[in-house]
PDB file of C-alpha atoms in Angstrom:
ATOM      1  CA  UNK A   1      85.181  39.767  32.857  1.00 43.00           C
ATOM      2  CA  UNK A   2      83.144  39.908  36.269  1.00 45.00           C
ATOM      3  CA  UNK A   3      79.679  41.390  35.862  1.00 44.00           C
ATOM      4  CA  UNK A   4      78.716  45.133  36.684  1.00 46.00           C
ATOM      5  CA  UNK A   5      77.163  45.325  39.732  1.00 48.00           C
ATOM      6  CA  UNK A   6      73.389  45.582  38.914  1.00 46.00           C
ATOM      7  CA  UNK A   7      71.581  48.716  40.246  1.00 46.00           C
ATOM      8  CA  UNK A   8      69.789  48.320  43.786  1.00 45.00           C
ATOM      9  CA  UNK A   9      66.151  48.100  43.591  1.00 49.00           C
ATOM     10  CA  UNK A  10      64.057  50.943  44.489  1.00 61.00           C
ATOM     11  CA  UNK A  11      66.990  53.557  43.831  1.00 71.00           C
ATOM     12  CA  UNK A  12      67.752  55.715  41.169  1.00 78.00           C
ATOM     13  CA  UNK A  13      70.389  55.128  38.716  1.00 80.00           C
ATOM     14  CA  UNK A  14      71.857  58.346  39.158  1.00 82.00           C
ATOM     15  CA  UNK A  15      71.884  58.080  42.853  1.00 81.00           C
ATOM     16  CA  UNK A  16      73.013  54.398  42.708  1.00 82.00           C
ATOM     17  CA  UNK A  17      76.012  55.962  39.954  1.00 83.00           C
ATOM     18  CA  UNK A  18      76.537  58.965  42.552  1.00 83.00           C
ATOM     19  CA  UNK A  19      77.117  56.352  45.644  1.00 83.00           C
ATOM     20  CA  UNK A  20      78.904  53.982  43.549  1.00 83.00           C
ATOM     21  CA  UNK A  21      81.807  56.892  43.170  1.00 83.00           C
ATOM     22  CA  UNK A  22      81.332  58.743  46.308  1.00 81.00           C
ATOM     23  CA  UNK A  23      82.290  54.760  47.956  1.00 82.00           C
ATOM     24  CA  UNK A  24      85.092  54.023  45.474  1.00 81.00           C
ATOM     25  CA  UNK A  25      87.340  56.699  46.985  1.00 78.00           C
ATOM     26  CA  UNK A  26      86.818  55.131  50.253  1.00 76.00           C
ATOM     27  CA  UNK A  27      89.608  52.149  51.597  1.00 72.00           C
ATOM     28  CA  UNK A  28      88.134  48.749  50.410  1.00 69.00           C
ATOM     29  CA  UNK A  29      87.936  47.349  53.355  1.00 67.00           C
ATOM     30  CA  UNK A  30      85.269  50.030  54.692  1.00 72.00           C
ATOM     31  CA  UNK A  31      83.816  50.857  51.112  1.00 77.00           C
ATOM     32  CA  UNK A  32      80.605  48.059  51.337  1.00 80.00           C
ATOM     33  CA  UNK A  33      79.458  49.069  54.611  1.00 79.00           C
ATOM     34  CA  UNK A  34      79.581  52.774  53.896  1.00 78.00           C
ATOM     35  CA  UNK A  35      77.804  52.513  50.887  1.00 82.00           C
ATOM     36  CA  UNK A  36      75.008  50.412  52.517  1.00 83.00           C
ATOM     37  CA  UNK A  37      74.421  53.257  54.847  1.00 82.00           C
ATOM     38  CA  UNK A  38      74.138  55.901  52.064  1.00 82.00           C
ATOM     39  CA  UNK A  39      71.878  53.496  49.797  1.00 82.00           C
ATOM     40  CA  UNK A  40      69.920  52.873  53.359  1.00 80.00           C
ATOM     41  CA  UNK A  41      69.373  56.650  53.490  1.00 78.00           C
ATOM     42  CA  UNK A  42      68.513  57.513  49.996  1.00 79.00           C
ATOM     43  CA  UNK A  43      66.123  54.840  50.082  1.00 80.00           C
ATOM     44  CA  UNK A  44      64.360  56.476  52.806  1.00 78.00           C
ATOM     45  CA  UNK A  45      64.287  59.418  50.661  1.00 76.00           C
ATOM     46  CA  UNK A  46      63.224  58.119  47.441  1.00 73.00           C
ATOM     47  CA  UNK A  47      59.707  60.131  48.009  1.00 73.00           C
ATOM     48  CA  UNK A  48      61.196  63.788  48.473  1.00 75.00           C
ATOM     49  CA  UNK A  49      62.347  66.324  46.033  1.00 76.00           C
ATOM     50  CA  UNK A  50      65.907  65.505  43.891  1.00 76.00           C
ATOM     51  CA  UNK A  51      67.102  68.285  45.588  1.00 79.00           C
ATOM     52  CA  UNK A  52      66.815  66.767  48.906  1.00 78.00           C
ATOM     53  CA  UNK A  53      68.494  63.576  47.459  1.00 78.00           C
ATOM     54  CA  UNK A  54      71.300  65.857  46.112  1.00 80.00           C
ATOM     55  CA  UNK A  55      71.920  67.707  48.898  1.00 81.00           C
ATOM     56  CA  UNK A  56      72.257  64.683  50.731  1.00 81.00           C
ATOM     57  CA  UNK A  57      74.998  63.743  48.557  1.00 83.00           C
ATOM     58  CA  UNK A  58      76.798  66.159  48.372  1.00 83.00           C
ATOM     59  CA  UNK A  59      76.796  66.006  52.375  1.00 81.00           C
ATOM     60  CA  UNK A  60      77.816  62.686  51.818  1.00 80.00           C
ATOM     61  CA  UNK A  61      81.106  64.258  49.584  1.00 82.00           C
ATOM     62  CA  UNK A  62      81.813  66.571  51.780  1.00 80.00           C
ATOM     63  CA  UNK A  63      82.555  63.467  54.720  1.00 78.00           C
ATOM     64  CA  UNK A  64      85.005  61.462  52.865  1.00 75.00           C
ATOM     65  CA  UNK A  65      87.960  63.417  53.981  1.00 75.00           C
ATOM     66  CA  UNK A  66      87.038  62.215  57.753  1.00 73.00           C
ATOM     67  CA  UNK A  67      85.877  59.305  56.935  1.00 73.00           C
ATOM     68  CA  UNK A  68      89.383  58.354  55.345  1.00 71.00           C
ATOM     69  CA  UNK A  69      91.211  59.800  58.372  1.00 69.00           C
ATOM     70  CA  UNK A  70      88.980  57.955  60.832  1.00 68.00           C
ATOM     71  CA  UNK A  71      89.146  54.266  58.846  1.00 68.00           C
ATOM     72  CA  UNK A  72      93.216  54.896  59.068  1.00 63.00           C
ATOM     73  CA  UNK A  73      93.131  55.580  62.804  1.00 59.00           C
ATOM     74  CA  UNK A  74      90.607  52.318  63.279  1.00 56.00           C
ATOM     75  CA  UNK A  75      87.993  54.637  64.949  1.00 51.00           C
ATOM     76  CA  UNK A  76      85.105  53.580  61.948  1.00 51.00           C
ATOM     77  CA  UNK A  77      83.879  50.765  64.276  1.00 50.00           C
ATOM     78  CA  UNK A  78      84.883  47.856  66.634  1.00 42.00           C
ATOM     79  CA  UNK A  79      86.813  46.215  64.344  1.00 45.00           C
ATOM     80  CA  UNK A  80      89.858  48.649  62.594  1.00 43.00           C
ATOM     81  CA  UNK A  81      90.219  48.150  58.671  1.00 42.00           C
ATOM     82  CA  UNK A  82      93.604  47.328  58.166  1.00 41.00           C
ATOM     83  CA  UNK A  83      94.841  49.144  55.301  1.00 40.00           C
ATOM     84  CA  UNK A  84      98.117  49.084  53.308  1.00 41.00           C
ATOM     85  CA  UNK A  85     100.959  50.436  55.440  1.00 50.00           C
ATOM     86  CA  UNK A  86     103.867  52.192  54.167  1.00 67.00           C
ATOM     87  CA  UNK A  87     107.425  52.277  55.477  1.00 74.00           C
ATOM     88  CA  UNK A  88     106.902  55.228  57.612  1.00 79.00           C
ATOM     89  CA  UNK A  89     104.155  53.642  59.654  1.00 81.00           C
ATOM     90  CA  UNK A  90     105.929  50.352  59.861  1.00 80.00           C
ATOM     91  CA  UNK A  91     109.308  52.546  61.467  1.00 83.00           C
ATOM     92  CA  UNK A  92     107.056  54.758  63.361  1.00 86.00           C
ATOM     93  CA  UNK A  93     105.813  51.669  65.401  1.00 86.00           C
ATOM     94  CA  UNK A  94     108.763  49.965  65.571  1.00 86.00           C
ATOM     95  CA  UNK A  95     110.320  53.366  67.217  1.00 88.00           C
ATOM     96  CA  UNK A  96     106.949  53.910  69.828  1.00 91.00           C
ATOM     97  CA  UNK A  97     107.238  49.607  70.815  1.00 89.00           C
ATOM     98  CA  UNK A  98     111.035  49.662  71.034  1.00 90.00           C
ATOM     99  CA  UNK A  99     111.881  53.244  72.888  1.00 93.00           C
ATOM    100  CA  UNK A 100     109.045  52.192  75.660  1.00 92.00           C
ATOM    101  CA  UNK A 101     110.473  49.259  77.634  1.00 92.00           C
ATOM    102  CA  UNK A 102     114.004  50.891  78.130  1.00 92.00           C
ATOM    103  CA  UNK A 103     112.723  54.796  78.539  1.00 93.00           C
ATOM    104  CA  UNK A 104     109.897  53.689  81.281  1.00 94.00           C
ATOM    105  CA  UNK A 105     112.894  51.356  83.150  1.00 93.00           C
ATOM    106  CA  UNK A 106     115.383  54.260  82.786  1.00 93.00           C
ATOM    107  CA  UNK A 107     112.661  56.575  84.146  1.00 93.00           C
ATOM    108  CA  UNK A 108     111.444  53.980  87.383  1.00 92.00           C
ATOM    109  CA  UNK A 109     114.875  52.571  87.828  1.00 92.00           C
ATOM    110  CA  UNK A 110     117.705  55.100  87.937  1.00 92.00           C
ATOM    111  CA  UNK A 111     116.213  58.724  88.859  1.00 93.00           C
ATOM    112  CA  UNK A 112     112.447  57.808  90.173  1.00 91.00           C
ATOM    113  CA  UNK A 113     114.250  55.104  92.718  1.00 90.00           C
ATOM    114  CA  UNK A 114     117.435  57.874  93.587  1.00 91.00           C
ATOM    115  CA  UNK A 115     115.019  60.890  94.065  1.00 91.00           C
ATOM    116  CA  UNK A 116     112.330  59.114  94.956  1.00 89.00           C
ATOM    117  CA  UNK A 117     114.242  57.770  98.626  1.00 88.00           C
ATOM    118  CA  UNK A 118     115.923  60.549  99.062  1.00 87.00           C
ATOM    119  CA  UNK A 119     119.652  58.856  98.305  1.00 86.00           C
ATOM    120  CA  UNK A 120     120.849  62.213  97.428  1.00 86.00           C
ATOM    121  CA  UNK A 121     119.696  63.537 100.795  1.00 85.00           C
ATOM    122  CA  UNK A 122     120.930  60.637 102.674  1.00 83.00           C
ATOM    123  CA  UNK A 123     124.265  60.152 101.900  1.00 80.00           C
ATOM    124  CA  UNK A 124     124.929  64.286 102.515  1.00 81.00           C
ATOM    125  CA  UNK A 125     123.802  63.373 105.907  1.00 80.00           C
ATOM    126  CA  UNK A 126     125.792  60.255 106.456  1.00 73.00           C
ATOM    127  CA  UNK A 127     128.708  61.969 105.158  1.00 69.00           C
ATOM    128  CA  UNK A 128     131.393  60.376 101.985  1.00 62.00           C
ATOM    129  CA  UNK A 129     131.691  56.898 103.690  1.00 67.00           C
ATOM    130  CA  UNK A 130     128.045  56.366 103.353  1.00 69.00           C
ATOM    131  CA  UNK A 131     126.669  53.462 100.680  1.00 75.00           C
ATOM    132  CA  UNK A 132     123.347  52.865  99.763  1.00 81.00           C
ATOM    133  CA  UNK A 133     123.415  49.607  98.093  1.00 80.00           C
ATOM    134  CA  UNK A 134     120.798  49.772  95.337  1.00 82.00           C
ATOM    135  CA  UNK A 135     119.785  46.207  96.084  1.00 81.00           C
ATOM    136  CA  UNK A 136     118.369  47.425  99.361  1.00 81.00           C
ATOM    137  CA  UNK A 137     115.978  50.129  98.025  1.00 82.00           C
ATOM    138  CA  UNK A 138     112.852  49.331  96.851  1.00 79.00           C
ATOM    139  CA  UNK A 139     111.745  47.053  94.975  1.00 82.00           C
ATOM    140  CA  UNK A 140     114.840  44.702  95.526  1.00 79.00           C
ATOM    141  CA  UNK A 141     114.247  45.114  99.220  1.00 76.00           C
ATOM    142  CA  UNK A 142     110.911  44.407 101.212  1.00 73.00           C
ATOM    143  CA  UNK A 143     109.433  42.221  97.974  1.00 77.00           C
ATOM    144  CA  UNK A 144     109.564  38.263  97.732  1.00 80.00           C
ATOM    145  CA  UNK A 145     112.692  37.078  96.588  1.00 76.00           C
ATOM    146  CA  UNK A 146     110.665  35.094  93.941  1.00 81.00           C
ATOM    147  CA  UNK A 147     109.971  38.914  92.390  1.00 82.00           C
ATOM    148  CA  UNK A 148     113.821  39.156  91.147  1.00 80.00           C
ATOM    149  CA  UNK A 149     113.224  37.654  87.723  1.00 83.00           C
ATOM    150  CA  UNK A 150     110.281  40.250  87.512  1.00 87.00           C
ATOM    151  CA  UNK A 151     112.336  43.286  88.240  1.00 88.00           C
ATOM    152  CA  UNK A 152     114.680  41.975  86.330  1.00 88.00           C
ATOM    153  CA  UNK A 153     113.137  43.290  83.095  1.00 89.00           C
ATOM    154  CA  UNK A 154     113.024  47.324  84.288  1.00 90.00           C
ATOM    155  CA  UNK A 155     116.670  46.849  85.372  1.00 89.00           C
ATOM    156  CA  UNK A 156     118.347  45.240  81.699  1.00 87.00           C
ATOM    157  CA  UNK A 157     115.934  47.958  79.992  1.00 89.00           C
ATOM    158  CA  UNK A 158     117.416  50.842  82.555  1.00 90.00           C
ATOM    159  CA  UNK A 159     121.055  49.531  81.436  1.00 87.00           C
ATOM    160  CA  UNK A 160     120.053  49.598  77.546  1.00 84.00           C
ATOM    161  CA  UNK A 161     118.920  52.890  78.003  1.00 87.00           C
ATOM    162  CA  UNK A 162     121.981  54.476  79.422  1.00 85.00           C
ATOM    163  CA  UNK A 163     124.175  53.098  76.870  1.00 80.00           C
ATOM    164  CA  UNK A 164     123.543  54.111  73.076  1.00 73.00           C
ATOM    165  CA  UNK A 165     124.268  51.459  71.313  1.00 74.00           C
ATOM    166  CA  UNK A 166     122.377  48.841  73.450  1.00 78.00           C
ATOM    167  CA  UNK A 167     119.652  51.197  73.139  1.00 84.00           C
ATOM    168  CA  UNK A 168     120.114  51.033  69.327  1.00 82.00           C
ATOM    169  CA  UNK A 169     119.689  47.966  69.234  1.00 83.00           C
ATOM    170  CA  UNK A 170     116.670  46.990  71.649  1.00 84.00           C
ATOM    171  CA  UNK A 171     114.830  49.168  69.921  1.00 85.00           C
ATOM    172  CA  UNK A 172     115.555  47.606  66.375  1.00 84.00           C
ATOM    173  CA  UNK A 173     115.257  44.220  67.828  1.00 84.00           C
ATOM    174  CA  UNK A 174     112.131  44.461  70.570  1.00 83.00           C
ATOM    175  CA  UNK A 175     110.291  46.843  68.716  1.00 82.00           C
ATOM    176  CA  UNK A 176     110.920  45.253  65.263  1.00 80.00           C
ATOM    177  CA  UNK A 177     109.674  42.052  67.067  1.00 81.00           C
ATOM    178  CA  UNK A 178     106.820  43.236  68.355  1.00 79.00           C
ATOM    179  CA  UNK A 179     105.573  45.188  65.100  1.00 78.00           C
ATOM    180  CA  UNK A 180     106.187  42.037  63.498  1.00 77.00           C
ATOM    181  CA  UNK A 181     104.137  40.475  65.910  1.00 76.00           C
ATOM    182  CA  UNK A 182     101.298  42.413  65.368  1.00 66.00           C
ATOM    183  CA  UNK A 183     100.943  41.915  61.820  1.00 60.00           C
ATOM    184  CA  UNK A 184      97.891  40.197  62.075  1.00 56.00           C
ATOM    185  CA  UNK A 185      96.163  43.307  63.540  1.00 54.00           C
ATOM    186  CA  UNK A 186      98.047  46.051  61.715  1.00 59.00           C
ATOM    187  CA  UNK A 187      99.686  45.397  58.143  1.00 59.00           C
ATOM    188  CA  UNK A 188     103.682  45.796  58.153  1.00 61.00           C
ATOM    189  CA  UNK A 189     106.062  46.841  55.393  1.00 64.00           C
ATOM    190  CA  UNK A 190     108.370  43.789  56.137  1.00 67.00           C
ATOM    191  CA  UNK A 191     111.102  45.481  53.815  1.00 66.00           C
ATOM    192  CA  UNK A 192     111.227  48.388  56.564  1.00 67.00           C
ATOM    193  CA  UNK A 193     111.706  45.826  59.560  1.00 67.00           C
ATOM    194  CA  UNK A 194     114.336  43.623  58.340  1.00 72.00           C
ATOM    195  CA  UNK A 195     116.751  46.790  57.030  1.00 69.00           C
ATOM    196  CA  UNK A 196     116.128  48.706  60.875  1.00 72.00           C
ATOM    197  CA  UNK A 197     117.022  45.235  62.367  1.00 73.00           C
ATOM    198  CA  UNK A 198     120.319  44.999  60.205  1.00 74.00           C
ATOM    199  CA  UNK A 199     121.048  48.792  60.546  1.00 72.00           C
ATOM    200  CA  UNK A 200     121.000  48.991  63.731  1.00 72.00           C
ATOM    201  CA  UNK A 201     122.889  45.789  64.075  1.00 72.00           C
ATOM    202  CA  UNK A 202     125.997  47.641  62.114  1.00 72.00           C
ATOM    203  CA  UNK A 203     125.753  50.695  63.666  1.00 69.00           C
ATOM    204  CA  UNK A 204     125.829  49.450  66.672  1.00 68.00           C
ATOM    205  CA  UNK A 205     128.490  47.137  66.317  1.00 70.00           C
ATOM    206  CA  UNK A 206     130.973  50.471  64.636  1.00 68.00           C
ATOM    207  CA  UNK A 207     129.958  52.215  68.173  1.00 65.00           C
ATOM    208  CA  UNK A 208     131.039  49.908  70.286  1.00 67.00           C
ATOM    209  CA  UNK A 209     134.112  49.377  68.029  1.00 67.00           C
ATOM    210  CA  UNK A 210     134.717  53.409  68.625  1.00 62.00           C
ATOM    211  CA  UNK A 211     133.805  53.523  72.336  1.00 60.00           C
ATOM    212  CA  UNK A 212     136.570  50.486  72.841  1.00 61.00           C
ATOM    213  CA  UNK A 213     139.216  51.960  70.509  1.00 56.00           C
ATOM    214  CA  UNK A 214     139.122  55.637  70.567  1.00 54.00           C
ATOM    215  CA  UNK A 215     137.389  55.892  74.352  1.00 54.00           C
ATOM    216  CA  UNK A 216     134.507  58.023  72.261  1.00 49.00           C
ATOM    217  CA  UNK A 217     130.794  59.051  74.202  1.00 54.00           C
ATOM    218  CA  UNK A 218     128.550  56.992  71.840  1.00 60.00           C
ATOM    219  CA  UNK A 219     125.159  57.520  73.795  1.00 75.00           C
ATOM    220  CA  UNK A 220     125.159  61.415  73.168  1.00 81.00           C
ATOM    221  CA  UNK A 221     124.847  60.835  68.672  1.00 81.00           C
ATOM    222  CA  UNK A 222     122.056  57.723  69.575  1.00 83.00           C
ATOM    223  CA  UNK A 223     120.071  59.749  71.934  1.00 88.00           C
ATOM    224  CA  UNK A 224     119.620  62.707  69.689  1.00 89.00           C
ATOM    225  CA  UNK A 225     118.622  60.780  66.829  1.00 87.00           C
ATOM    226  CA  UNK A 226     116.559  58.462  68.458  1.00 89.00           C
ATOM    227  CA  UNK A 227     114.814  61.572  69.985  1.00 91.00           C
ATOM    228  CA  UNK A 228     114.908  63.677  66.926  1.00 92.00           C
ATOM    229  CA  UNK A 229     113.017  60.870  64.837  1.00 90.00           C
ATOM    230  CA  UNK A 230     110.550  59.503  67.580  1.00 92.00           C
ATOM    231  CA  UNK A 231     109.423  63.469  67.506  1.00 94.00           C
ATOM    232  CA  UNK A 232     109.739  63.880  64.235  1.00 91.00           C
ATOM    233  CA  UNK A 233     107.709  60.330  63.298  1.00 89.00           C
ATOM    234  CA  UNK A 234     104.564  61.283  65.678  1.00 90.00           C
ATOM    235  CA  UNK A 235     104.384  64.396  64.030  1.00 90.00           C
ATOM    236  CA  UNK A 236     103.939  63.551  61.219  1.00 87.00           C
ATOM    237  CA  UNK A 237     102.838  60.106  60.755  1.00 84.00           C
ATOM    238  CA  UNK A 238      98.988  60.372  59.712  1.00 78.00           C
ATOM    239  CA  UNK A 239      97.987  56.307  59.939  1.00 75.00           C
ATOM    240  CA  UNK A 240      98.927  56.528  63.634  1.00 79.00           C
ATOM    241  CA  UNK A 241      96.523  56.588  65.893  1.00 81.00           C
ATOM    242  CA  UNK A 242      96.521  60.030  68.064  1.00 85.00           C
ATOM    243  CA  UNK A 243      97.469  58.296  71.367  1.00 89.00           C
ATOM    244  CA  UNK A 244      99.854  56.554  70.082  1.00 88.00           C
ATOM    245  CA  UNK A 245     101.222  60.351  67.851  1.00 90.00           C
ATOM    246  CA  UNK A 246     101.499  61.569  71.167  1.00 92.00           C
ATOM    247  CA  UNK A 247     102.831  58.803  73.063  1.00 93.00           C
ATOM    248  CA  UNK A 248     105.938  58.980  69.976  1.00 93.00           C
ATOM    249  CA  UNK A 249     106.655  62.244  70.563  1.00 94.00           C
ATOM    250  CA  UNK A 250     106.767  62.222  74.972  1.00 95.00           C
ATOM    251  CA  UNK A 251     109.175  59.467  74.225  1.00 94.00           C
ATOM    252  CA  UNK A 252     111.470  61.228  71.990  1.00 93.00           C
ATOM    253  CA  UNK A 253     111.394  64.191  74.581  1.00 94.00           C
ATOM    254  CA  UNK A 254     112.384  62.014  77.448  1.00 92.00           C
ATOM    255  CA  UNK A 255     115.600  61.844  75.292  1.00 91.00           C
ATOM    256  CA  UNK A 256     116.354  65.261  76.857  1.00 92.00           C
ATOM    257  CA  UNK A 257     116.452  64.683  80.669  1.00 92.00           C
ATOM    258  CA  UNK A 258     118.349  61.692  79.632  1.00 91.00           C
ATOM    259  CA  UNK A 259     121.332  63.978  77.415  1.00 90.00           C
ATOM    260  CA  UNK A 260     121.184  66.238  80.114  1.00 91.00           C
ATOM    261  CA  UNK A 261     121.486  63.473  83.583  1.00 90.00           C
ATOM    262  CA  UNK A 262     124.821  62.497  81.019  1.00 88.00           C
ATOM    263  CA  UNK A 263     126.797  65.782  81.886  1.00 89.00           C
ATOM    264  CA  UNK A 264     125.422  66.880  85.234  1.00 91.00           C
ATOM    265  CA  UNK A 265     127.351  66.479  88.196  1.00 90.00           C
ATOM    266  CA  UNK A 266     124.133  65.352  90.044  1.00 90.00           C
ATOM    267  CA  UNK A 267     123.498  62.861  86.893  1.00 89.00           C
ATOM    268  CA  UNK A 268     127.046  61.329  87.490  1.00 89.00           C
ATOM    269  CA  UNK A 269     126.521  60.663  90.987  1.00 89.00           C
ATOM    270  CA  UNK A 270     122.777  58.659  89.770  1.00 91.00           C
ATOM    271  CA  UNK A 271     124.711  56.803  87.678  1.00 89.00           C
ATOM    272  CA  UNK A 272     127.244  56.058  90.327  1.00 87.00           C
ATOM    273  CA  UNK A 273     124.767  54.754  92.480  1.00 88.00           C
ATOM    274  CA  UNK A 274     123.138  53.196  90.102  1.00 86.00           C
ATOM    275  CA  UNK A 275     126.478  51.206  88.784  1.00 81.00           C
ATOM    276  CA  UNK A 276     127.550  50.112  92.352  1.00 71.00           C
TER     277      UNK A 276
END
C-alpha cells in the first residue's frame, strides 16, 4: 500500500487534515497546485489566532463550487486541466465544429452575396430576361483565378447546408473529425463519436432514399433538429466553455432564417440564383 502523505512541516495537523479534504473534492489534475496555495497561506498564518486560520478555511470551502466550474471551462490558468468528458460534451462539440463551416458558407455565399449586390434589385430593373451569373459576382469575379480552390470550400459548405441530409452528414463527419482531432487538448468520449458518425450515415442515407422515391422535403425534419439540439446542447452543457455555449446556441438559431428562406418566394428566387 502507498504511504500516507506525511504532514507538511510548520503546519498544523488539523489544518494540514482540513486542506487535505477541502483539495480532494477538487479535479485531480488541479488538486496539487490548489492545495499548495492554501498550505502557502496558512503557513503565513501559523502566528495568528485559530480563528483566523478557520475562517480562512472555511473561505477556502466556500470557493470550491467556482473553482470546479472554472477548472471545467480551462479558465484556472494557461494551461486547461483536461478532465473526464462525458457524452454530452463530446456531441456538444461535435455539433458547434460541424454546424460552423456549412452555416458561415450558407450565410456568405447564398443571401450575404444576393443581398449584398443588390441581385434582387438588379434584375427588377433589367426586367425577366436578365441573368446574373453567380460566377461573376464577387468573389468568383475580380480575384486571381488561382483563388478558385479557396472559395471552393464556402461554396460545397453553402450546398451542404441547403440540403438536409448533406448537412447531416458534414456535421457527423467534419465535426466528428475535428473533435477527434482535438483529443489531445480536450478528452473525447470516443463511444459518442463513432455512433453520431454511423447515425448520421443511416439517416442520411433513408432521406435521400425518401427524397428520390416519394419526392419528400427532407431539409425541413434536419434543420429543426439540428437547430433544436445545437440550442438545446449550449444551454445546457456546463464543461463548455461560455463562448463556445453561446456560439452553440447562434448556430442553432441560424436554423431559422434558413427554414424560413425554404418557403419564401424571395428565398426561392436566392436559391434560383444561386443554382444557375
Amino acid at each position: 500500500m502507498p504511504s500516507a502523505r506525511p504532514a507538511t512541516p510548520a503546519l498544523r495537523r488539523i489544518d494540514h487534515a482540513a486542506v487535505s479534504l477541502l483539495a480532494a473534492l477538487l479535479p485531480a489534475g488541479f488538486r496539487e497546485r490548489q492545495r499548495a496555495e492554501w498550505t502557502g497561506d496558512l503557513l503565513t498564518m501559523a502566528d495568528t489566532e485559530p480563528q483566523a486560520r478557520r475562517r480562512y478555511l472555511i473561505g477556502a470551502a466556500r470557493t470550491l463550487p467556482s473553482l470546479r466550474r472554472l477548472v471545467r471551462r480551462g479558465g484556472a490558468g494557461d494551461a486547461p486541466v483536461a478532465l473526464p468528458t462525458g457524452v454530452r460534451d463530446t456531441v456538444a462539440r461535435v455539433m458547434l465544429l460541424g454546424l460552423l463551416w456549412p452555416i458561415l458558407s450558407w450565410l456568405l455565399w447564398i443571401p450575404a452575396r444576393y443581398y449584398g449586390f443588390d441581385i434582387p434589385g438588379r434584375q427588377a430593373r433589367g426586367g425577366q430576361q436578365t441573368v446574373i451569373d453567380p460566377k461573376t459576382v464577387w468573389p468568383l469575379d475580380g480575384t486571381p483565378g488561382w483563388l478558385d480552390a479557396i472559395w471552393l470550400v464556402p461554396h460545397l459548405g453553402a450546398i451542404a447546408a441547403t440540403y438536409g441530409p448533406f448537412l447531416l452528414t458534414i456535421v457527423a463527419l467534419v465535426g466528428g473529425a475535428a473533435t477527434a482531432l482535438g483529443h489531445r487538448r480536450r478528452p473525447v468520449h470516443p463511444g459518442a463519436i463513432a455512433f453520431i458518425g454511423l447515425f448520421a450515415a443511416l439517416l442520411s442515407a433513408v432521406l435521400f432514399a425518401m427524397s428520390i422515391v416519394w419526392d419528400l422535403p427532407t431539409s425541413d425534419p434536419v434543420l429543426v433538429a439540428l437547430g433544436a439540439a445545437a440550442v438545446a446542447l449550449g444551454a445546457t452543457t456546463r464543461t463548455l466553455r461560455r463562448r463556445a455555449r453561446a456560439a452553440l446556441i447562434v448556430l442553432g438559431l441560424a436554423m431559422i432564417p434558413m427554414l424560413v428562406s425554404f418557403h419564401t418566394a424571395a428565398g426561392h428566387q436566392m436559391y434560383v440564383w444561386f443554382a444557375d
